[in-house]
Coordinates of C-alpha atoms and ligand atoms in Angstrom, one line a residue:
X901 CA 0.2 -30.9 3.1
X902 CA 0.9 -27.5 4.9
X903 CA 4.6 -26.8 5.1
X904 CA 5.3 -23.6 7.4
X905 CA 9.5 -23.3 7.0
X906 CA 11.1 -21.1 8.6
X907 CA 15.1 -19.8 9.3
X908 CA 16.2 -17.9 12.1
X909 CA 19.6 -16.5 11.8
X910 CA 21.7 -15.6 14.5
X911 CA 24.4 -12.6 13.9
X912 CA 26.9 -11.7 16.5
X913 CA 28.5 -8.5 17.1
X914 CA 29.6 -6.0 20.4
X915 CA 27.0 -4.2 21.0
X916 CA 27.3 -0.6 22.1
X917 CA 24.1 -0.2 23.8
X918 CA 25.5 -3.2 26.6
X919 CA 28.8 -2.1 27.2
X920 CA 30.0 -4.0 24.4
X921 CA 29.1 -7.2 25.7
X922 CA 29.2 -10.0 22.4
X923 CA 25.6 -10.1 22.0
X924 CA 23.3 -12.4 19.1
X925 CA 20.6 -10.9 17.5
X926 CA 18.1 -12.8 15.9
X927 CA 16.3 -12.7 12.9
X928 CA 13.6 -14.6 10.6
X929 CA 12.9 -15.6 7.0
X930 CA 10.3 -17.2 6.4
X931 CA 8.4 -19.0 3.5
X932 CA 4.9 -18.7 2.1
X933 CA 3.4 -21.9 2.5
X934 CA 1.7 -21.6 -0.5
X935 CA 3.4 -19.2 -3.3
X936 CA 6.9 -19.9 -1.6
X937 CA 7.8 -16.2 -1.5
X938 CA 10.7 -15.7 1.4
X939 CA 10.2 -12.9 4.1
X940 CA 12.0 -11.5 6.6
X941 CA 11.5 -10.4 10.6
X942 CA 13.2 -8.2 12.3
X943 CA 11.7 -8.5 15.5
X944 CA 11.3 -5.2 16.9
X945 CA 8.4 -5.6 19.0
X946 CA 9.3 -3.5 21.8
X947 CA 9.5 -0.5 19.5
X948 CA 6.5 1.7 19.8
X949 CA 5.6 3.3 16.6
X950 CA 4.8 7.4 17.2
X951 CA 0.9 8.2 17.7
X952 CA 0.6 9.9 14.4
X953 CA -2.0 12.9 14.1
X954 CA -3.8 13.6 10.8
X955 CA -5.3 16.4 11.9
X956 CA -3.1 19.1 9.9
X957 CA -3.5 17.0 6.8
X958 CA -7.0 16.7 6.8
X959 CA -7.3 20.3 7.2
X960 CA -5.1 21.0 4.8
X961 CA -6.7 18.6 2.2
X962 CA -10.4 20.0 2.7
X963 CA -8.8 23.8 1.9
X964 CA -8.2 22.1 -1.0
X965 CA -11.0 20.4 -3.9
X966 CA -11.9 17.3 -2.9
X967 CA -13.8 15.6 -5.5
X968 CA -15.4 13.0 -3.1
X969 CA -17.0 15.7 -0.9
X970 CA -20.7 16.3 -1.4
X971 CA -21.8 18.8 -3.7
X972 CA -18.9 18.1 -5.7
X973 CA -19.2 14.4 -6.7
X974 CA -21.4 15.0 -9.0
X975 CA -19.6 17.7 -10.9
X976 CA -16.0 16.8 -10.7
X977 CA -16.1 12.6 -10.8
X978 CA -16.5 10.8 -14.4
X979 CA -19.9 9.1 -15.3
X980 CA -19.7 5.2 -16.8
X981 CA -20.7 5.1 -20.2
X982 CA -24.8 5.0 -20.4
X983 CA -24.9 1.3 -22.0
X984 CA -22.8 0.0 -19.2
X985 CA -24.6 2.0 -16.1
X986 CA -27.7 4.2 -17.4
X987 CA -27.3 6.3 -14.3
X988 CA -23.8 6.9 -14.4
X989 CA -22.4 5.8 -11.2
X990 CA -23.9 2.6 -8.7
X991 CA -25.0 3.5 -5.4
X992 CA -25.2 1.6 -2.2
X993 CA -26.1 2.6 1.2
X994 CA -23.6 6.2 1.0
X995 CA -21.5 5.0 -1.1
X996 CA -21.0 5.8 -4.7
X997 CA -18.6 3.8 -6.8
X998 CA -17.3 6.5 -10.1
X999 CA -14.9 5.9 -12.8
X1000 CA -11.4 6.2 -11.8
X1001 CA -10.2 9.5 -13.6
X1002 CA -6.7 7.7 -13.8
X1003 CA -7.5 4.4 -14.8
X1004 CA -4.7 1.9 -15.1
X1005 CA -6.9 -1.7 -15.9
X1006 CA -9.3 -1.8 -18.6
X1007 CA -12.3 -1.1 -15.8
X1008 CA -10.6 0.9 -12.9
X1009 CA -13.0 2.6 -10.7
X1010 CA -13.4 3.9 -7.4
X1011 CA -15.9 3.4 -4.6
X1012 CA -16.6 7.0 -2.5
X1013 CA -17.4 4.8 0.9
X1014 CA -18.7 7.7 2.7
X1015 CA -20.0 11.4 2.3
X1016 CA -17.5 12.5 5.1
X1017 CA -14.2 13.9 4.5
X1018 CA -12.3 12.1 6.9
X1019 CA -13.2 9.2 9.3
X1020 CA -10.7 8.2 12.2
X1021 CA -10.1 4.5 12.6
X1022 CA -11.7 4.6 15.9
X1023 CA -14.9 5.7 13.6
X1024 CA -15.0 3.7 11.0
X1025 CA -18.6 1.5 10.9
X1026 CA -19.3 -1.9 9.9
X1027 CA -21.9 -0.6 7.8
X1028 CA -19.8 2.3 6.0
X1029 CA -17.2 -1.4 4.8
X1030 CA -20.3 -3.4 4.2
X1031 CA -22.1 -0.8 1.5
X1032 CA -18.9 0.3 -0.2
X1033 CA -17.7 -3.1 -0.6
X1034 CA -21.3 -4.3 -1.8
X1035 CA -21.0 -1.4 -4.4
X1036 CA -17.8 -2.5 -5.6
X1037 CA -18.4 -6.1 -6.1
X1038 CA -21.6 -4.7 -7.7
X1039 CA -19.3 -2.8 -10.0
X1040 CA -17.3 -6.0 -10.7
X1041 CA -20.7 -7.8 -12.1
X1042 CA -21.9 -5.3 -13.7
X1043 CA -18.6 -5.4 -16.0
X1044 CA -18.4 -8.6 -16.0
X1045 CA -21.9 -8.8 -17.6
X1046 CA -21.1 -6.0 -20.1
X1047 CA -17.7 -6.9 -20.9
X1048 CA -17.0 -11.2 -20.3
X1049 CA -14.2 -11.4 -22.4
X1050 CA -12.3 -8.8 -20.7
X1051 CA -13.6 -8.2 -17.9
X1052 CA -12.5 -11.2 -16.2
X1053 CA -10.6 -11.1 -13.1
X1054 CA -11.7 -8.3 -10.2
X1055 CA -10.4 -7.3 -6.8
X1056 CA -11.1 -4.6 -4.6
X1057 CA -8.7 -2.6 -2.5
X1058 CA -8.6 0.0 0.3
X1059 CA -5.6 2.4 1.1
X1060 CA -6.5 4.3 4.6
X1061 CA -4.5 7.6 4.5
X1062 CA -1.3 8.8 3.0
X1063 CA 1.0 6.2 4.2
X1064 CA -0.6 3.6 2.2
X1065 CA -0.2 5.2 -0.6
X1066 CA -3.8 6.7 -1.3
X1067 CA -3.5 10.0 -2.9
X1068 CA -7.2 11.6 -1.2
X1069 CA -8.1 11.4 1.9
X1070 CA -11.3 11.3 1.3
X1071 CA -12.3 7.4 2.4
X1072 CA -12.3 5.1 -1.0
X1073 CA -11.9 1.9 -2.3
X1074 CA -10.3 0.7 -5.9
X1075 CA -12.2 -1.5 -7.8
X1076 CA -10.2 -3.6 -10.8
X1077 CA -11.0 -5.5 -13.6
X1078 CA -9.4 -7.0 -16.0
X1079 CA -8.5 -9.9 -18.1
X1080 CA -5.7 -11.2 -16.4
X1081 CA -5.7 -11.1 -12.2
X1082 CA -2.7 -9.1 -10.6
X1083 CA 0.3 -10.7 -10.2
X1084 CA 0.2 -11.5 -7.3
X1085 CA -3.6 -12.7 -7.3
X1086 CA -2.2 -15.0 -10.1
X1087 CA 0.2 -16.2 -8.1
X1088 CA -2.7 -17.3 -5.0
X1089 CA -4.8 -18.4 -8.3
X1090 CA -2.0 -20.7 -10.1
X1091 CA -0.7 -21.8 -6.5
X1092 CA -4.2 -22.9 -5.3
X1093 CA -4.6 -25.3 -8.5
X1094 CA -1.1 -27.0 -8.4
X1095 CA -1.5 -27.7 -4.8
X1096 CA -5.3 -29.3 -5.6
X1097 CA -3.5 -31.1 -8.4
X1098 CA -0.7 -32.4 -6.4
X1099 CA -2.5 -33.0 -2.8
X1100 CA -5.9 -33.6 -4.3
X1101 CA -7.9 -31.1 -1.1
X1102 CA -8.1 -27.3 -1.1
X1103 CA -4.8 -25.2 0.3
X1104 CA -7.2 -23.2 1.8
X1105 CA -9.3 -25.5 3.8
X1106 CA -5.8 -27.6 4.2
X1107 CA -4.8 -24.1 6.0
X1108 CA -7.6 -23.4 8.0
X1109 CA -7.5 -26.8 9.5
X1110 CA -3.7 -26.6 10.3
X1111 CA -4.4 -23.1 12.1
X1112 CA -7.2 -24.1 14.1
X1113 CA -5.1 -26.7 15.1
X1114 CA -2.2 -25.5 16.2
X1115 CA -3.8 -22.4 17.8
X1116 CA -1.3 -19.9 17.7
X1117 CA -1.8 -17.8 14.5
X1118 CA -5.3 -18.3 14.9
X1119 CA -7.5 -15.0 15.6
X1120 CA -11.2 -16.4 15.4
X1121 CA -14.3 -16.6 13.7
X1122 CA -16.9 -14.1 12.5
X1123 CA -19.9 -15.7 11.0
X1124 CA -18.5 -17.3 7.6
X1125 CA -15.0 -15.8 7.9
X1126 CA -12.0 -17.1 9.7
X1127 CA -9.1 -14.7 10.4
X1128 CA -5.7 -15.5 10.8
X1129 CA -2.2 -13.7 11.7
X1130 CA -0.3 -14.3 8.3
X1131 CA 2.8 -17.2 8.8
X1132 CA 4.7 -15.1 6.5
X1133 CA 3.8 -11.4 6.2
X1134 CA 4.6 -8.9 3.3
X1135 CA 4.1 -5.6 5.6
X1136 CA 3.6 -5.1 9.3
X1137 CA 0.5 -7.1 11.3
X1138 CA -0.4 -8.7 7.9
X1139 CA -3.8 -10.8 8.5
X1140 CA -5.4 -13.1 5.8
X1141 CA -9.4 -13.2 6.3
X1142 CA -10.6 -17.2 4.7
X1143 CA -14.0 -17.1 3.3
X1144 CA -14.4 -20.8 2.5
X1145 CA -16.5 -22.2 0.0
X1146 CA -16.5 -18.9 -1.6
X1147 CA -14.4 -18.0 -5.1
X1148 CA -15.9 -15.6 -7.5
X1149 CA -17.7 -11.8 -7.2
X1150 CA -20.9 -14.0 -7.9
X1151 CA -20.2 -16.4 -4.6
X1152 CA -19.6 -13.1 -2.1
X1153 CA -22.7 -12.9 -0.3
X1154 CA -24.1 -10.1 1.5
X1155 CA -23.7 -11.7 4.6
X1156 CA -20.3 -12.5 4.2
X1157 CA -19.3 -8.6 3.5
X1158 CA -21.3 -8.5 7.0
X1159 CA -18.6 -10.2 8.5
X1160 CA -15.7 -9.4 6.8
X1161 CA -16.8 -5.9 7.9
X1162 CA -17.0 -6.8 11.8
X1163 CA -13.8 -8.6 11.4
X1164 CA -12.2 -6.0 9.5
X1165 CA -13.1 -3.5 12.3
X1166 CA -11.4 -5.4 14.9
X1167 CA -8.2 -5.3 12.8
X1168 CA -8.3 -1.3 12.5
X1169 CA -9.1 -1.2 16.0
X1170 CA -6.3 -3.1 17.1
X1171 CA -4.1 -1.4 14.4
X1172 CA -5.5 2.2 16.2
X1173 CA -3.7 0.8 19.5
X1174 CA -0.6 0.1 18.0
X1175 CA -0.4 3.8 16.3
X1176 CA -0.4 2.3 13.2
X1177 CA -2.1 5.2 11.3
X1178 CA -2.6 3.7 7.9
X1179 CA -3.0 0.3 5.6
X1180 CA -3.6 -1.5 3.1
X1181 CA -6.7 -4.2 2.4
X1182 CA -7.6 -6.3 -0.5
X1183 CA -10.7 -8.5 -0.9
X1184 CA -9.3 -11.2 -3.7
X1185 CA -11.4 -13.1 -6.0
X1186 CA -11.2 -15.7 -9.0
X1187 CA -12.9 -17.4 -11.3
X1188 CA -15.1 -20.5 -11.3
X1189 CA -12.4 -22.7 -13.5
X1190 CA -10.1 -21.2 -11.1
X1191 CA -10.0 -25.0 -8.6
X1192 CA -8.7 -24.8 -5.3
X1193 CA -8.8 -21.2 -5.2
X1194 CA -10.8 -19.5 -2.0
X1195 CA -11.8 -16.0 -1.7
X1196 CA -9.3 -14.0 1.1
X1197 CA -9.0 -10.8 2.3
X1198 CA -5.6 -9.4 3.2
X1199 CA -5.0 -6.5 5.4
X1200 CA -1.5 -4.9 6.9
X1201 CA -0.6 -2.0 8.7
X1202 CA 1.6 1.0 7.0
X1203 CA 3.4 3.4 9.0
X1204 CA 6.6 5.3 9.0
X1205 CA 9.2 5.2 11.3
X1206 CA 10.3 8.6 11.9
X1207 CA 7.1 11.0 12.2
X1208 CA 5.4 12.7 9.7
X1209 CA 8.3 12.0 7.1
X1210 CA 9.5 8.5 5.8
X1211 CA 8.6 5.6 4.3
X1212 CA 7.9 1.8 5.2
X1213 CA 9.3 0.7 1.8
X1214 CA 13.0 0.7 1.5
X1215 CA 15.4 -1.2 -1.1
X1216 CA 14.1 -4.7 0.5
X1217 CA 10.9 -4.5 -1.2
X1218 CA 11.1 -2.3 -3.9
X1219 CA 14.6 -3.5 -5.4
X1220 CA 15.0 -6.7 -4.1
X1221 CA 11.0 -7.9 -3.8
X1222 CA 11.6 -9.0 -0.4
X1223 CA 9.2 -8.0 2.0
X1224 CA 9.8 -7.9 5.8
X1225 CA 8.2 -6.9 9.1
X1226 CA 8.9 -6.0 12.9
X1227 CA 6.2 -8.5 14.5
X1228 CA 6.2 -11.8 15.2
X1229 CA 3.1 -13.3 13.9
X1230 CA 2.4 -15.3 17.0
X1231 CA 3.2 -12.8 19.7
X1232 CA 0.9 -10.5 17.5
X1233 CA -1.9 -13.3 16.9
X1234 CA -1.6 -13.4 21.0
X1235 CA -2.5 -10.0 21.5
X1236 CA -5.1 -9.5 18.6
X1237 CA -7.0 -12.7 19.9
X1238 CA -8.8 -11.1 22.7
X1239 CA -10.5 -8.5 20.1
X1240 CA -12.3 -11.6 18.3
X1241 CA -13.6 -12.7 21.7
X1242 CA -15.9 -9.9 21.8
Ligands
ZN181 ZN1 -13.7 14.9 0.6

């Protein structure tokens, strides 16, 4: 039974920028169909976030040491202990996944996605997602098969440029794993079973045929992945990637990293229009006993209001856990459409 609640709030006031006229506004929360987790829109579509250039940063990072670069990798990143990888570090295509120098899970590493310094969203390739991800998940097994007890619960993330939080610039992915998912994987994880329990089908599937449905948050289909503008987003132009059927690092095929690539690259693209310069991504997995629970990727956009300066996060997330966004899902969803028709 998929629930999508919503609340929109009207709040009156004179407002200075029509003479004063008594004018509503209106506003959003709404609730996770699954987890239940409240959110809130202010719709600000109209407001065109700044084209942001990198270019100073990126120069001033490479006058810096950049442990990623070539020539330096294999000097300045850690090497896995030899009875876990006898080579030290797991290769794929160009990437290289290394140790995280700064762990903070029991197996925290990172995967190197490219040998260049920078890459522009308008550059990043299908293949440079496809072989770092396909390094990472190989990271997850290979801990998994060397540590089962605790290293149980994986997920692999991407922050594109400074405003995401990333501290290099130099394209990477972070690779966890651990004994206990995240808490918000948990929350997907614990939320998938009670709804099996309670509805006896899969949220997920449940989901999927709701969207396709109704049509309006629905973005398209690439190969085995279906892509959809989130009902209720945590950060700006948040899209949830389904990859049905599919639960654990062991049931992630390469063809589904494939497509998740190619969908992937749509999103950026589309998030290169908008002048969003940065975001987040996460591809979230469980474990076989885990029922009801489907593999998704999550991606949203982070930017700052004011340029070069500034944050996305203010009290609403970080001191109330409240997340909220400027677009409306659907009007978004009606744009972003047209790039999974071609
Ligand atoms: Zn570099």
């Amino acid at each position: 039974m998929i629930r999508l609640q919503k609340i929109v709030n009207e709040t009156k006031f004179h407002n200075p920028l029509k003479g004063f006229a008594l004018t509503t506004i209106i506003n959003e929360m709404r609730f996770d169909p699954l987890t239940g987790q409240r959110v809130r829109i202010m719709p600000m579509r109209n407001h065109k976030l700044p084209r942001h250039d990198w270019t100073p940063f990126v120069e001033e990072s490479q006058k810096r040491f950049c442990p990623f670069c070539p020539g330096h990798l294999e000097k300045a990143t850690p090497r896995f202990p030899d009875d876990m990888i006898p080579s030290g570090r797991l290769k794929a295509g160009q990437s290289v996944v290394v140790p995280n120098l700064t762990p903070y899970e029991i197996y925290a590493a990172v995967a190197v996605m490219c040998p260049d310094h920078y890459i522009a969203m308008d550059s990043i390739s299908q293949e440079m997602i496809m072989d770092s991800f396909r390094a990472a998940l190989e990271f997850l097994k290979v801990a998994e098969a060397y540590d089962p007890r605790r290293a149980r619960y994986g997920s692999i993330s991407w922050n594109y440029m400074p405003y995401s939080g990333g501290s290099i610039i130099h394209p990477h992915l972070q690779i966890l794993s651990g004994p206990e998912p995240c808490r918000y994987d948990a929350e997907l994880i614990s939320h998938s079973a009670a709804y099996l329990n309670q509805y006896g089908r899969n949220f997920w599937a449940d989901l999927l045929e709701y969207e396709l449905d109704k049509g309006e948050r629905y973005l398209g289909r690439v190969g085995n992945t279906h892509w959809l503008a989130t009902f209720a987003p945590r950060a700006l132009c948040d899209i949830t990637a389904i990859l049905p059927n599919r639960a654990t690092v062991a049931d992630i095929e390469d063809q589904d990293l494939r497509d998740m690539a190619a969908g992937l690259q749509k999103v950026i693209r589309y998030y290169d229009q908008l002048n969003i310069a940065s975001f987040n991504a996460t591809l979230y997995t469980a474990r076989s006993e885990d029922n009801g629970f489907w593999a998704t990727v999550r991606i949203v956009g982070r930017y700052t209001i004011f340029p070069l300066v500034g944050s996305d996060y203010s009290h609403l997330q970080v001191l109330h856990d409240e997340p909220w966004t400027l677009h409306v899902p659907e009007e978004m969803a009606a744009e972003l459409k047209e790039h999974f028709k071609q």
